[in-house]
Steps between C-alpha positions, in 0.01 A plus 500: 500500500670383181374213289723222374463140380620153582751370245769236544839457334506836321856557381478725194522880498228708339749775427734260327463281193331282403173627643320182402645330808297741710182437304549123507502501882183707512199355680155636418386465864396820668772678703475475879578778743834558665555693819640850467826371650577365150450808279487469122840663447664245731395212276748355253469645145349176362248491788399861436457426132294189558281679751431784256406246231261326740344831602456613138330170411275528806407856404435405136276212610298739713475751213391230253234366739367848576599487868600864501527540877757218515673634187525842664659346811757317283575818301551694822748241622678489164533877494711483816731230361561582134736769373585628151864536612534184711624154401378318189177360644415815697532701179299270276236449772457879524375513140276194536352653817425822312347302212269300730382821668441652157293198399273544802451868420407416140209289626343832608522703176356814658750498787788417264411782260447750782841422652666543161290794376760767577803297398634598159678220324821650364598367162870574534662369183855569615438310825356206305809491277727533803344203680520289185869592470557403864342161432729464198806586711418299813380179335641300206150425369473762226868466407450127434169561324650760266804285426293191414246704301770671294678171439178338376434797270855496359479127427154528341605798286819350358533615140198735514541844338197675653420434865210640700493452880185575702557572870173468692644685801751751365633628832867398495734601213786280630354192331484656154832682530656155546305363201610787273861434597459126440345554156789732416741212566330257257742361237251591226453849644201650683145486361272796457358501854166639611388487863141569600465589867165480678458692825227703668730797567627713213796623710630145538486439125666835428793410727535158339486645148776750582733233641447248219522750212818643649659153519391401149642822355828444683527152346361613163218241507180566301243538778146620570309528825122481493344621830150380589349685796245249627428250773491141380129488588428768240760398242387466139740278302470744210702745714795260483536573126638161400610510136524231236854369463603562860616220725305557820597436862283564808626550856263483796652558844261457796195610299280207396369416849308829498266349238387211721219688675168372370303710253195462726682593823400815681569658836143518626412284798861448609529155660722448805560133417608516136422546133287230343612612152871454566613160384323489167559212258778579254261479205271767651750774591362761257731799529831310496380279215402799289830673565712193419291435186561860390876455547486167315330682212814713461706183429804570720809289436565505875308606810676497837289508816624575852254444784492441874516123551252489787144386560335821623175464303313263731128546552520532880678746726675221693643344183645830388631598841690172549659510155581871496637496856750235394600690184536846652684366804755364252523832314542695824762245605694570179536861613588401857818332375619797291356831620512658850166506681507878538570570131227731368522352149425154642199634690376670180511176300333303778224758550436642154550182297454186711268664755263619225503156337419333834215745560356427157523121542347497850265800519351511150254288301344503156645720229678708765728204583761516225797324665379154393832320483501140379751219459697433181301182436174697473658770284634232267150354462345841433757604244493160331120520467542840332695336217861541613765231524778505756848609389751353747750752629843408366778342703718805428228737627458302823877489546520879462218546753673282759826685444317828551379383842853394593657818366269726699551297816133412541553219749188301581347534153499222246351439157336169422389375160138387473371370165731731307414802717700672775378529859683740733500370857601632838653188653234241404210744471395579139446875456489592128488314169622591151365310199536528121218445247433512127185473289389155393375513146 
């Protein structure tokens, strides 16, 4: 017997855009059962997608309420219907199903640890770099982020002779290769440029240093690269070696949300329903406040922040599941329109990047839950409270970003302006934001 639901006037396709049509027709009533004469695969794509959403919500409700027998039954049914190489909703539902199962296991720490005792977590740096490069290639997100960040830095550094750029996630040399070339084209000539790269793997920094030094020598630009092998959690601002007389710029790409876990959070007594320490008041968000205050103390002329523009930091499991399901369905849909379903590179990005993020958002609590994505409005409040004022992205920068999307043929994406910041959307769904800031004196 296969379960389905009663839904009238459903006309949109889950595997087509925009996905929000599917979500808008969604009813939160529990699915009813359908005779085996109407198997799941015979349903229309939008009906399959809606059914999977209903079943995931039902399962999450059972998990949150501690009804583990019912949750197990829902997980068993989901496991027969989801597929990491199926259509958009089958793929995304596969990772949410895995995350919900993982959450249940974590409520029994002894069982969870015993099942994972013999599994060695491989820290494959080259694989990490490869997946990041695939994300760069398959999505326009980082391309737009790097373009807007570089443009903001160039405009802020007009006329400066000594420029220091701090990259809080120095994993992609493409951004700074473009900046070196842009500085070389300045009418007044290039400045003395110093880039400090922060990353937890020395190999990544070594590769970046080689590429950037090679380019600077080719263009005969005075250049230094300062590698800082550290996670942001352990970073001491003294390691950044900011010197008097330098004009400072800071670039943060998908890093700040990691600081939103509460100082007091821990992983003991894992709750199935949610994390009571999640949605802390902005004025009491210790770690992020201290980090932003430390950056403010360096007096950067410009700081550009790229973050996920999603509300995945709710205090309850159901809040986070609803929001993240919507977001990741959109991201998986982006790939559906451009990359074949059987492409191994697509599966790698979905599993090793998005799948791990989903697992962290759904299965983890306390300090272990690091993927605490928030909306641009909240980030603006946090950064403003830290003593920064917004620097609107220029008309020319936004024009270049829109042309980039058109030039690469990224149909379905659009960039909207929001209070001087850029928000990258898939159809009407906001995905990532880019904002510029400078110190208020």
